[in-house]
Amino acid sequence: MTTWLHEQRLDAAHRIVRASGASSVLDLGCGDGDLLVRLATEPQIERIVGVDLCGASLNRLRARLDALTEEATARVDLVLGSMTEGNSRLTGFDCAILIETIEHIAPDRLSTLERAIFARMRPATVVVTTPNAEFNPLLGVPPHRFRHADHRFEWDRAKFRRWARGVAARGGYAVTCNDIAGRHPAYGGASQMAVFKIAGSSADRLSA
């Protein structure tokens, strides 16, 4: 069972993947596969690789995949490992998605993640969502606390946009940022999303 706000995040990311025309997708930090299971039923997607550090999460995801058709599950591979490693198995994909994952990484490790994804894996489209700290009061989160005990940081919208623009500039991507999962006039959405596209690509020109 997912919350309404989480459903909104999944819907937003799903729409971007579909609109990108991607036929191969990396779900980095896939967890129990809330988005991956949806993508496995998309006719346009021929290959999906889910990556996560948690073996228990991947086992739960395998059980969920067993409920899908054989055609859908044949498209999916699951990898127990770190998304910061950038190994050769994770290159050559049209799209990579990171749904509420970067906030679980220590801030001083974000540069390692950036190099792995935007320099080594280098998918044509990258979708990143992360909590919007400005929205926390509406969720009853006390000041100076995070939404989850495992979060290493939570950014406001200005800081997230600065980070996204820096990543895009260093990696040769164009980026757009949006509020998602609700839209409060002062606080924005519960989450925020950055969509990176390799600068000058056909997908980038179509989104301009």
mmCIF file with all atom_site columns, C-alpha atoms in Angstrom:
data_model
loop_
_atom_site.group_PDB
_atom_site.id
_atom_site.type_symbol
_atom_site.label_atom_id
_atom_site.label_alt_id
_atom_site.label_comp_id
_atom_site.label_asym_id
_atom_site.label_entity_id
_atom_site.label_seq_id
_atom_site.pdbx_PDB_ins_code
_atom_site.Cartn_x
_atom_site.Cartn_y
_atom_site.Cartn_z
_atom_site.occupancy
_atom_site.B_iso_or_equiv
_atom_site.pdbx_formal_charge
_atom_site.auth_seq_id
_atom_site.auth_comp_id
_atom_site.auth_asym_id
_atom_site.auth_atom_id
_atom_site.pdbx_PDB_model_num
ATOM 1   C CA . MET A 1 1   ? 0.000  0.000   0.000   1.00 0.00 ? 1   MET A CA 1
ATOM 2   C CA . THR A 1 2   ? 1.465  3.350   -1.024  1.00 0.00 ? 2   THR A CA 1
ATOM 3   C CA . THR A 1 3   ? 0.433  6.791   0.162   1.00 0.00 ? 3   THR A CA 1
ATOM 4   C CA . TRP A 1 4   ? -1.321 9.312   -2.067  1.00 0.00 ? 4   TRP A CA 1
ATOM 5   C CA . LEU A 1 5   ? 1.832  11.475  -2.151  1.00 0.00 ? 5   LEU A CA 1
ATOM 6   C CA . HIS A 1 6   ? 3.971  8.485   -3.160  1.00 0.00 ? 6   HIS A CA 1
ATOM 7   C CA . GLU A 1 7   ? 1.498  7.636   -5.906  1.00 0.00 ? 7   GLU A CA 1
ATOM 8   C CA . GLN A 1 8   ? 1.909  11.189  -7.170  1.00 0.00 ? 8   GLN A CA 1
ATOM 9   C CA . ARG A 1 9   ? 5.706  10.742  -7.301  1.00 0.00 ? 9   ARG A CA 1
ATOM 10  C CA . LEU A 1 10  ? 5.368  7.465   -9.168  1.00 0.00 ? 10  LEU A CA 1
ATOM 11  C CA . ASP A 1 11  ? 2.892  8.934   -11.650 1.00 0.00 ? 11  ASP A CA 1
ATOM 12  C CA . ALA A 1 12  ? 5.162  11.922  -12.341 1.00 0.00 ? 12  ALA A CA 1
ATOM 13  C CA . ALA A 1 13  ? 8.222  9.734   -12.973 1.00 0.00 ? 13  ALA A CA 1
ATOM 14  C CA . HIS A 1 14  ? 6.208  7.256   -15.040 1.00 0.00 ? 14  HIS A CA 1
ATOM 15  C CA . ARG A 1 15  ? 4.975  10.041  -17.315 1.00 0.00 ? 15  ARG A CA 1
ATOM 16  C CA . ILE A 1 16  ? 8.536  11.270  -17.914 1.00 0.00 ? 16  ILE A CA 1
ATOM 17  C CA . VAL A 1 17  ? 9.809  7.781   -18.755 1.00 0.00 ? 17  VAL A CA 1
ATOM 18  C CA . ARG A 1 18  ? 6.933  7.200   -21.142 1.00 0.00 ? 18  ARG A CA 1
ATOM 19  C CA . ALA A 1 19  ? 7.349  10.600  -22.810 1.00 0.00 ? 19  ALA A CA 1
ATOM 20  C CA . SER A 1 20  ? 11.090 10.054  -23.247 1.00 0.00 ? 20  SER A CA 1
ATOM 21  C CA . GLY A 1 21  ? 10.431 7.092   -25.520 1.00 0.00 ? 21  GLY A CA 1
ATOM 22  C CA . ALA A 1 22  ? 12.949 5.016   -23.558 1.00 0.00 ? 22  ALA A CA 1
ATOM 23  C CA . SER A 1 23  ? 13.156 1.331   -24.433 1.00 0.00 ? 23  SER A CA 1
ATOM 24  C CA . SER A 1 24  ? 15.745 0.561   -21.734 1.00 0.00 ? 24  SER A CA 1
ATOM 25  C CA . VAL A 1 25  ? 15.522 1.804   -18.146 1.00 0.00 ? 25  VAL A CA 1
ATOM 26  C CA . LEU A 1 26  ? 17.684 1.712   -15.028 1.00 0.00 ? 26  LEU A CA 1
ATOM 27  C CA . ASP A 1 27  ? 15.808 1.928   -11.723 1.00 0.00 ? 27  ASP A CA 1
ATOM 28  C CA . LEU A 1 28  ? 18.579 2.946   -9.315  1.00 0.00 ? 28  LEU A CA 1
ATOM 29  C CA . GLY A 1 29  ? 17.630 2.319   -5.694  1.00 0.00 ? 29  GLY A CA 1
ATOM 30  C CA . CYS A 1 30  ? 14.563 0.395   -6.880  1.00 0.00 ? 30  CYS A CA 1
ATOM 31  C CA . GLY A 1 31  ? 13.627 -0.896  -3.409  1.00 0.00 ? 31  GLY A CA 1
ATOM 32  C CA . ASP A 1 32  ? 10.479 -3.030  -3.478  1.00 0.00 ? 32  ASP A CA 1
ATOM 33  C CA . GLY A 1 33  ? 9.837  -1.958  -7.062  1.00 0.00 ? 33  GLY A CA 1
ATOM 34  C CA . ASP A 1 34  ? 6.844  0.379   -6.815  1.00 0.00 ? 34  ASP A CA 1
ATOM 35  C CA . LEU A 1 35  ? 7.813  2.033   -10.105 1.00 0.00 ? 35  LEU A CA 1
ATOM 36  C CA . LEU A 1 36  ? 9.666  -0.870  -11.687 1.00 0.00 ? 36  LEU A CA 1
ATOM 37  C CA . VAL A 1 37  ? 6.596  -3.134  -11.573 1.00 0.00 ? 37  VAL A CA 1
ATOM 38  C CA . ARG A 1 38  ? 4.612  -0.481  -13.429 1.00 0.00 ? 38  ARG A CA 1
ATOM 39  C CA . LEU A 1 39  ? 7.308  -0.015  -16.050 1.00 0.00 ? 39  LEU A CA 1
ATOM 40  C CA . ALA A 1 40  ? 7.542  -3.758  -16.653 1.00 0.00 ? 40  ALA A CA 1
ATOM 41  C CA . THR A 1 41  ? 4.074  -3.631  -18.234 1.00 0.00 ? 41  THR A CA 1
ATOM 42  C CA . GLU A 1 42  ? 4.920  -0.748  -20.599 1.00 0.00 ? 42  GLU A CA 1
ATOM 43  C CA . PRO A 1 43  ? 4.988  -2.099  -24.185 1.00 0.00 ? 43  PRO A CA 1
ATOM 44  C CA . GLN A 1 44  ? 7.666  0.392   -25.299 1.00 0.00 ? 44  GLN A CA 1
ATOM 45  C CA . ILE A 1 45  ? 10.161 -0.784  -22.658 1.00 0.00 ? 45  ILE A CA 1
ATOM 46  C CA . GLU A 1 46  ? 12.232 -3.768  -23.709 1.00 0.00 ? 46  GLU A CA 1
ATOM 47  C CA . ARG A 1 47  ? 14.709 -3.921  -20.841 1.00 0.00 ? 47  ARG A CA 1
ATOM 48  C CA . ILE A 1 48  ? 14.655 -2.830  -17.187 1.00 0.00 ? 48  ILE A CA 1
ATOM 49  C CA . VAL A 1 49  ? 17.431 -3.260  -14.626 1.00 0.00 ? 49  VAL A CA 1
ATOM 50  C CA . GLY A 1 50  ? 16.675 -2.603  -10.970 1.00 0.00 ? 50  GLY A CA 1
ATOM 51  C CA . VAL A 1 51  ? 19.601 -1.918  -8.642  1.00 0.00 ? 51  VAL A CA 1
ATOM 52  C CA . ASP A 1 52  ? 19.471 -1.891  -4.851  1.00 0.00 ? 52  ASP A CA 1
ATOM 53  C CA . LEU A 1 53  ? 21.765 -2.539  -1.893  1.00 0.00 ? 53  LEU A CA 1
ATOM 54  C CA . CYS A 1 54  ? 19.053 -4.316  0.088   1.00 0.00 ? 54  CYS A CA 1
ATOM 55  C CA . GLY A 1 55  ? 18.687 -8.009  -0.683  1.00 0.00 ? 55  GLY A CA 1
ATOM 56  C CA . ALA A 1 56  ? 15.420 -8.224  1.267   1.00 0.00 ? 56  ALA A CA 1
ATOM 57  C CA . SER A 1 57  ? 13.897 -5.486  -0.889  1.00 0.00 ? 57  SER A CA 1
ATOM 58  C CA . LEU A 1 58  ? 14.945 -7.267  -4.061  1.00 0.00 ? 58  LEU A CA 1
ATOM 59  C CA . ASN A 1 59  ? 13.414 -10.506 -2.774  1.00 0.00 ? 59  ASN A CA 1
ATOM 60  C CA . ARG A 1 60  ? 10.114 -8.740  -2.146  1.00 0.00 ? 60  ARG A CA 1
ATOM 61  C CA . LEU A 1 61  ? 10.353 -7.270  -5.642  1.00 0.00 ? 61  LEU A CA 1
ATOM 62  C CA . ARG A 1 62  ? 10.925 -10.724 -7.143  1.00 0.00 ? 62  ARG A CA 1
ATOM 63  C CA . ALA A 1 63  ? 7.741  -11.906 -5.441  1.00 0.00 ? 63  ALA A CA 1
ATOM 64  C CA . ARG A 1 64  ? 5.835  -8.988  -6.949  1.00 0.00 ? 64  ARG A CA 1
ATOM 65  C CA . LEU A 1 65  ? 7.249  -9.724  -10.395 1.00 0.00 ? 65  LEU A CA 1
ATOM 66  C CA . ASP A 1 66  ? 6.043  -13.324 -10.118 1.00 0.00 ? 66  ASP A CA 1
ATOM 67  C CA . ALA A 1 67  ? 2.491  -11.969 -10.303 1.00 0.00 ? 67  ALA A CA 1
ATOM 68  C CA . LEU A 1 68  ? 3.137  -10.404 -13.727 1.00 0.00 ? 68  LEU A CA 1
ATOM 69  C CA . THR A 1 69  ? 3.081  -12.099 -17.091 1.00 0.00 ? 69  THR A CA 1
ATOM 70  C CA . GLU A 1 70  ? 6.100  -14.026 -18.298 1.00 0.00 ? 70  GLU A CA 1
ATOM 71  C CA . GLU A 1 71  ? 6.503  -11.462 -21.097 1.00 0.00 ? 71  GLU A CA 1
ATOM 72  C CA . ALA A 1 72  ? 6.780  -8.637  -18.542 1.00 0.00 ? 72  ALA A CA 1
ATOM 73  C CA . THR A 1 73  ? 9.176  -10.420 -16.172 1.00 0.00 ? 73  THR A CA 1
ATOM 74  C CA . ALA A 1 74  ? 11.436 -11.449 -19.060 1.00 0.00 ? 74  ALA A CA 1
ATOM 75  C CA . ARG A 1 75  ? 12.306 -7.758  -19.516 1.00 0.00 ? 75  ARG A CA 1
ATOM 76  C CA . VAL A 1 76  ? 13.571 -7.348  -15.940 1.00 0.00 ? 76  VAL A CA 1
ATOM 77  C CA . ASP A 1 77  ? 16.963 -7.984  -14.360 1.00 0.00 ? 77  ASP A CA 1
ATOM 78  C CA . LEU A 1 78  ? 17.726 -7.247  -10.712 1.00 0.00 ? 78  LEU A CA 1
ATOM 79  C CA . VAL A 1 79  ? 21.185 -6.358  -9.433  1.00 0.00 ? 79  VAL A CA 1
ATOM 80  C CA . LEU A 1 80  ? 22.270 -6.402  -5.797  1.00 0.00 ? 80  LEU A CA 1
ATOM 81  C CA . GLY A 1 81  ? 24.779 -3.567  -5.618  1.00 0.00 ? 81  GLY A CA 1
ATOM 82  C CA . SER A 1 82  ? 25.485 0.116   -5.309  1.00 0.00 ? 82  SER A CA 1
ATOM 83  C CA . MET A 1 83  ? 24.345 2.729   -7.796  1.00 0.00 ? 83  MET A CA 1
ATOM 84  C CA . THR A 1 84  ? 27.527 4.692   -7.058  1.00 0.00 ? 84  THR A CA 1
ATOM 85  C CA . GLU A 1 85  ? 29.767 2.027   -8.615  1.00 0.00 ? 85  GLU A CA 1
ATOM 86  C CA . GLY A 1 86  ? 28.846 2.711   -12.227 1.00 0.00 ? 86  GLY A CA 1
ATOM 87  C CA . ASN A 1 87  ? 29.878 -0.747  -13.449 1.00 0.00 ? 87  ASN A CA 1
ATOM 88  C CA . SER A 1 88  ? 29.776 -1.684  -17.116 1.00 0.00 ? 88  SER A CA 1
ATOM 89  C CA . ARG A 1 89  ? 26.501 -3.610  -16.726 1.00 0.00 ? 89  ARG A CA 1
ATOM 90  C CA . LEU A 1 90  ? 24.737 -0.301  -16.123 1.00 0.00 ? 90  LEU A CA 1
ATOM 91  C CA . THR A 1 91  ? 25.833 1.548   -19.273 1.00 0.00 ? 91  THR A CA 1
ATOM 92  C CA . GLY A 1 92  ? 23.975 2.034   -22.541 1.00 0.00 ? 92  GLY A CA 1
ATOM 93  C CA . PHE A 1 93  ? 20.508 2.743   -21.130 1.00 0.00 ? 93  PHE A CA 1
ATOM 94  C CA . ASP A 1 94  ? 18.027 5.267   -22.473 1.00 0.00 ? 94  ASP A CA 1
ATOM 95  C CA . CYS A 1 95  ? 16.784 6.389   -19.066 1.00 0.00 ? 95  CYS A CA 1
ATOM 96  C CA . ALA A 1 96  ? 17.760 6.158   -15.393 1.00 0.00 ? 96  ALA A CA 1
ATOM 97  C CA . ILE A 1 97  ? 15.399 6.907   -12.531 1.00 0.00 ? 97  ILE A CA 1
ATOM 98  C CA . LEU A 1 98  ? 16.224 7.660   -8.894  1.00 0.00 ? 98  LEU A CA 1
ATOM 99  C CA . ILE A 1 99  ? 13.003 7.949   -6.889  1.00 0.00 ? 99  ILE A CA 1
ATOM 100 C CA . GLU A 1 100 ? 13.574 9.311   -3.358  1.00 0.00 ? 100 GLU A CA 1
ATOM 101 C CA . THR A 1 101 ? 17.072 7.817   -3.184  1.00 0.00 ? 101 THR A CA 1
ATOM 102 C CA . ILE A 1 102 ? 19.712 10.564  -3.196  1.00 0.00 ? 102 ILE A CA 1
ATOM 103 C CA . GLU A 1 103 ? 18.723 11.730  0.291   1.00 0.00 ? 103 GLU A CA 1
ATOM 104 C CA . HIS A 1 104 ? 19.907 8.370   1.644   1.00 0.00 ? 104 HIS A CA 1
ATOM 105 C CA . ILE A 1 105 ? 23.468 9.117   0.489   1.00 0.00 ? 105 ILE A CA 1
ATOM 106 C CA . ALA A 1 106 ? 25.898 11.131  2.612   1.00 0.00 ? 106 ALA A CA 1
ATOM 107 C CA . PRO A 1 107 ? 26.350 14.589  1.070   1.00 0.00 ? 107 PRO A CA 1
ATOM 108 C CA . ASP A 1 108 ? 30.095 14.040  0.671   1.00 0.00 ? 108 ASP A CA 1
ATOM 109 C CA . ARG A 1 109 ? 29.314 10.981  -1.492  1.00 0.00 ? 109 ARG A CA 1
ATOM 110 C CA . LEU A 1 110 ? 27.073 12.794  -3.942  1.00 0.00 ? 110 LEU A CA 1
ATOM 111 C CA . SER A 1 111 ? 30.005 13.638  -6.198  1.00 0.00 ? 111 SER A CA 1
ATOM 112 C CA . THR A 1 112 ? 30.725 9.903   -6.478  1.00 0.00 ? 112 THR A CA 1
ATOM 113 C CA . LEU A 1 113 ? 27.113 9.265   -7.442  1.00 0.00 ? 113 LEU A CA 1
ATOM 114 C CA . GLU A 1 114 ? 27.261 12.086  -9.968  1.00 0.00 ? 114 GLU A CA 1
ATOM 115 C CA . ARG A 1 115 ? 30.349 10.650  -11.683 1.00 0.00 ? 115 ARG A CA 1
ATOM 116 C CA . ALA A 1 116 ? 28.860 7.152   -11.757 1.00 0.00 ? 116 ALA A CA 1
ATOM 117 C CA . ILE A 1 117 ? 25.605 8.231   -13.381 1.00 0.00 ? 117 ILE A CA 1
ATOM 118 C CA . PHE A 1 118 ? 26.417 11.274  -15.491 1.00 0.00 ? 118 PHE A CA 1
ATOM 119 C CA . ALA A 1 119 ? 29.965 10.367  -16.572 1.00 0.00 ? 119 ALA A CA 1
ATOM 120 C CA . ARG A 1 120 ? 30.082 6.541   -16.667 1.00 0.00 ? 120 ARG A CA 1
ATOM 121 C CA . MET A 1 121 ? 26.509 5.230   -17.069 1.00 0.00 ? 121 MET A CA 1
ATOM 122 C CA . ARG A 1 122 ? 25.452 8.319   -19.054 1.00 0.00 ? 122 ARG A CA 1
ATOM 123 C CA . PRO A 1 123 ? 21.819 7.555   -19.928 1.00 0.00 ? 123 PRO A CA 1
ATOM 124 C CA . ALA A 1 124 ? 20.098 9.951   -22.316 1.00 0.00 ? 124 ALA A CA 1
ATOM 125 C CA . THR A 1 125 ? 17.514 10.893  -19.654 1.00 0.00 ? 125 THR A CA 1
ATOM 126 C CA . VAL A 1 126 ? 17.875 10.895  -15.865 1.00 0.00 ? 126 VAL A CA 1
ATOM 127 C CA . VAL A 1 127 ? 14.937 11.442  -13.505 1.00 0.00 ? 127 VAL A CA 1
ATOM 128 C CA . VAL A 1 128 ? 15.686 12.333  -9.873  1.00 0.00 ? 128 VAL A CA 1
ATOM 129 C CA . THR A 1 129 ? 13.133 12.968  -7.140  1.00 0.00 ? 129 THR A CA 1
ATOM 130 C CA . THR A 1 130 ? 13.858 13.908  -3.535  1.00 0.00 ? 130 THR A CA 1
ATOM 131 C CA . PRO A 1 131 ? 11.866 15.313  -0.589  1.00 0.00 ? 131 PRO A CA 1
ATOM 132 C CA . ASN A 1 132 ? 11.227 19.051  -0.479  1.00 0.00 ? 132 ASN A CA 1
ATOM 133 C CA . ALA A 1 133 ? 12.199 20.216  3.014   1.00 0.00 ? 133 ALA A CA 1
ATOM 134 C CA . GLU A 1 134 ? 9.924  23.249  2.737   1.00 0.00 ? 134 GLU A CA 1
ATOM 135 C CA . PHE A 1 135 ? 6.884  20.946  2.754   1.00 0.00 ? 135 PHE A CA 1
ATOM 136 C CA . ASN A 1 136 ? 7.837  19.215  6.013   1.00 0.00 ? 136 ASN A CA 1
ATOM 137 C CA . PRO A 1 137 ? 5.692  21.405  8.322   1.00 0.00 ? 137 PRO A CA 1
ATOM 138 C CA . LEU A 1 138 ? 2.596  20.287  6.392   1.00 0.00 ? 138 LEU A CA 1
ATOM 139 C CA . LEU A 1 139 ? 3.538  16.676  7.167   1.00 0.00 ? 139 LEU A CA 1
ATOM 140 C CA . GLY A 1 140 ? 4.047  17.359  10.867  1.00 0.00 ? 140 GLY A CA 1
ATOM 141 C CA . VAL A 1 141 ? 7.822  16.939  10.690  1.00 0.00 ? 141 VAL A CA 1
ATOM 142 C CA . PRO A 1 142 ? 9.443  18.936  13.539  1.00 0.00 ? 142 PRO A CA 1
ATOM 143 C CA . PRO A 1 143 ? 12.091 21.547  12.668  1.00 0.00 ? 143 PRO A CA 1
ATOM 144 C CA . HIS A 1 144 ? 15.645 20.160  12.361  1.00 0.00 ? 144 HIS A CA 1
ATOM 145 C CA . ARG A 1 145 ? 14.265 16.633  11.827  1.00 0.00 ? 145 ARG A CA 1
ATOM 146 C CA . PHE A 1 146 ? 14.083 14.545  8.663   1.00 0.00 ? 146 PHE A CA 1
ATOM 147 C CA . ARG A 1 147 ? 11.096 12.578  7.392   1.00 0.00 ? 147 ARG A CA 1
ATOM 148 C CA . HIS A 1 148 ? 12.950 9.278   7.696   1.00 0.00 ? 148 HIS A CA 1
ATOM 149 C CA . ALA A 1 149 ? 15.653 8.149   10.089  1.00 0.00 ? 149 ALA A CA 1
ATOM 150 C CA . ASP A 1 150 ? 17.812 6.965   7.187   1.00 0.00 ? 150 ASP A CA 1
ATOM 151 C CA . HIS A 1 151 ? 17.792 10.313  5.379   1.00 0.00 ? 151 HIS A CA 1
ATOM 152 C CA . ARG A 1 152 ? 21.171 12.023  5.344   1.00 0.00 ? 152 ARG A CA 1
ATOM 153 C CA . PHE A 1 153 ? 19.815 15.372  4.139   1.00 0.00 ? 153 PHE A CA 1
ATOM 154 C CA . GLU A 1 154 ? 16.635 17.027  2.872   1.00 0.00 ? 154 GLU A CA 1
ATOM 155 C CA . TRP A 1 155 ? 16.925 20.084  0.637   1.00 0.00 ? 155 TRP A CA 1
ATOM 156 C CA . ASP A 1 156 ? 14.690 23.052  0.021   1.00 0.00 ? 156 ASP A CA 1
ATOM 157 C CA . ARG A 1 157 ? 13.834 23.833  -3.589  1.00 0.00 ? 157 ARG A CA 1
ATOM 158 C CA . ALA A 1 158 ? 16.519 26.469  -4.087  1.00 0.00 ? 158 ALA A CA 1
ATOM 159 C CA . LYS A 1 159 ? 19.310 24.138  -2.969  1.00 0.00 ? 159 LYS A CA 1
ATOM 160 C CA . PHE A 1 160 ? 18.004 21.265  -5.071  1.00 0.00 ? 160 PHE A CA 1
ATOM 161 C CA . ARG A 1 161 ? 17.901 23.466  -8.152  1.00 0.00 ? 161 ARG A CA 1
ATOM 162 C CA . ARG A 1 162 ? 21.467 24.675  -7.556  1.00 0.00 ? 162 ARG A CA 1
ATOM 163 C CA . TRP A 1 163 ? 22.643 21.090  -7.244  1.00 0.00 ? 163 TRP A CA 1
ATOM 164 C CA . ALA A 1 164 ? 20.760 20.005  -10.374 1.00 0.00 ? 164 ALA A CA 1
ATOM 165 C CA . ARG A 1 165 ? 22.085 22.907  -12.448 1.00 0.00 ? 165 ARG A CA 1
ATOM 166 C CA . GLY A 1 166 ? 25.646 22.148  -11.335 1.00 0.00 ? 166 GLY A CA 1
ATOM 167 C CA . VAL A 1 167 ? 25.303 18.463  -12.219 1.00 0.00 ? 167 VAL A CA 1
ATOM 168 C CA . ALA A 1 168 ? 23.848 19.353  -15.618 1.00 0.00 ? 168 ALA A CA 1
ATOM 169 C CA . ALA A 1 169 ? 26.600 21.852  -16.414 1.00 0.00 ? 169 ALA A CA 1
ATOM 170 C CA . ARG A 1 170 ? 29.396 19.467  -15.442 1.00 0.00 ? 170 ARG A CA 1
ATOM 171 C CA . GLY A 1 171 ? 27.873 16.496  -17.269 1.00 0.00 ? 171 GLY A CA 1
ATOM 172 C CA . GLY A 1 172 ? 26.709 18.139  -20.486 1.00 0.00 ? 172 GLY A CA 1
ATOM 173 C CA . TYR A 1 173 ? 22.994 17.786  -19.745 1.00 0.00 ? 173 TYR A CA 1
ATOM 174 C CA . ALA A 1 174 ? 20.046 20.153  -19.848 1.00 0.00 ? 174 ALA A CA 1
ATOM 175 C CA . VAL A 1 175 ? 17.805 20.082  -16.762 1.00 0.00 ? 175 VAL A CA 1
ATOM 176 C CA . THR A 1 176 ? 14.316 21.149  -15.719 1.00 0.00 ? 176 THR A CA 1
ATOM 177 C CA . CYS A 1 177 ? 13.006 21.083  -12.137 1.00 0.00 ? 177 CYS A CA 1
ATOM 178 C CA . ASN A 1 178 ? 9.396  20.791  -10.954 1.00 0.00 ? 178 ASN A CA 1
ATOM 179 C CA . ASP A 1 179 ? 7.330  20.447  -7.793  1.00 0.00 ? 179 ASP A CA 1
ATOM 180 C CA . ILE A 1 180 ? 5.555  17.083  -7.536  1.00 0.00 ? 180 ILE A CA 1
ATOM 181 C CA . ALA A 1 181 ? 3.334  15.237  -5.053  1.00 0.00 ? 181 ALA A CA 1
ATOM 182 C CA . GLY A 1 182 ? 1.080  18.132  -4.147  1.00 0.00 ? 182 GLY A CA 1
ATOM 183 C CA . ARG A 1 183 ? 1.493  21.812  -4.881  1.00 0.00 ? 183 ARG A CA 1
ATOM 184 C CA . HIS A 1 184 ? 1.176  24.260  -2.009  1.00 0.00 ? 184 HIS A CA 1
ATOM 185 C CA . PRO A 1 185 ? 1.289  27.942  -3.060  1.00 0.00 ? 185 PRO A CA 1
ATOM 186 C CA . ALA A 1 186 ? 4.054  28.724  -0.552  1.00 0.00 ? 186 ALA A CA 1
ATOM 187 C CA . TYR A 1 187 ? 5.769  25.380  0.119   1.00 0.00 ? 187 TYR A CA 1
ATOM 188 C CA . GLY A 1 188 ? 5.614  23.650  -3.259  1.00 0.00 ? 188 GLY A CA 1
ATOM 189 C CA . GLY A 1 189 ? 5.194  19.877  -3.445  1.00 0.00 ? 189 GLY A CA 1
ATOM 190 C CA . ALA A 1 190 ? 6.056  17.164  -0.951  1.00 0.00 ? 190 ALA A CA 1
ATOM 191 C CA . SER A 1 191 ? 8.787  16.165  -3.415  1.00 0.00 ? 191 SER A CA 1
ATOM 192 C CA . GLN A 1 192 ? 10.720 17.821  -6.205  1.00 0.00 ? 192 GLN A CA 1
ATOM 193 C CA . MET A 1 193 ? 11.885 16.374  -9.497  1.00 0.00 ? 193 MET A CA 1
ATOM 194 C CA . ALA A 1 194 ? 14.785 17.111  -11.824 1.00 0.00 ? 194 ALA A CA 1
ATOM 195 C CA . VAL A 1 195 ? 14.753 15.755  -15.371 1.00 0.00 ? 195 VAL A CA 1
ATOM 196 C CA . PHE A 1 196 ? 18.159 15.712  -17.054 1.00 0.00 ? 196 PHE A CA 1
ATOM 197 C CA . LYS A 1 197 ? 18.578 15.195  -20.798 1.00 0.00 ? 197 LYS A CA 1
ATOM 198 C CA . ILE A 1 198 ? 21.862 15.030  -22.659 1.00 0.00 ? 198 ILE A CA 1
ATOM 199 C CA . ALA A 1 199 ? 22.258 18.497  -24.153 1.00 0.00 ? 199 ALA A CA 1
ATOM 200 C CA . GLY A 1 200 ? 21.643 18.546  -27.899 1.00 0.00 ? 200 GLY A CA 1
ATOM 201 C CA . SER A 1 201 ? 19.926 15.158  -27.968 1.00 0.00 ? 201 SER A CA 1
ATOM 202 C CA . SER A 1 202 ? 16.653 14.680  -29.874 1.00 0.00 ? 202 SER A CA 1
ATOM 203 C CA . ALA A 1 203 ? 14.845 14.251  -26.549 1.00 0.00 ? 203 ALA A CA 1
ATOM 204 C CA . ASP A 1 204 ? 16.286 17.554  -25.339 1.00 0.00 ? 204 ASP A CA 1
ATOM 205 C CA . ARG A 1 205 ? 15.172 19.353  -28.486 1.00 0.00 ? 205 ARG A CA 1
ATOM 206 C CA . LEU A 1 206 ? 11.676 17.906  -28.187 1.00 0.00 ? 206 LEU A CA 1
ATOM 207 C CA . SER A 1 207 ? 11.371 19.153  -24.587 1.00 0.00 ? 207 SER A CA 1
ATOM 208 C CA . ALA A 1 208 ? 12.646 22.667  -25.343 1.00 0.00 ? 208 ALA A CA 1
#
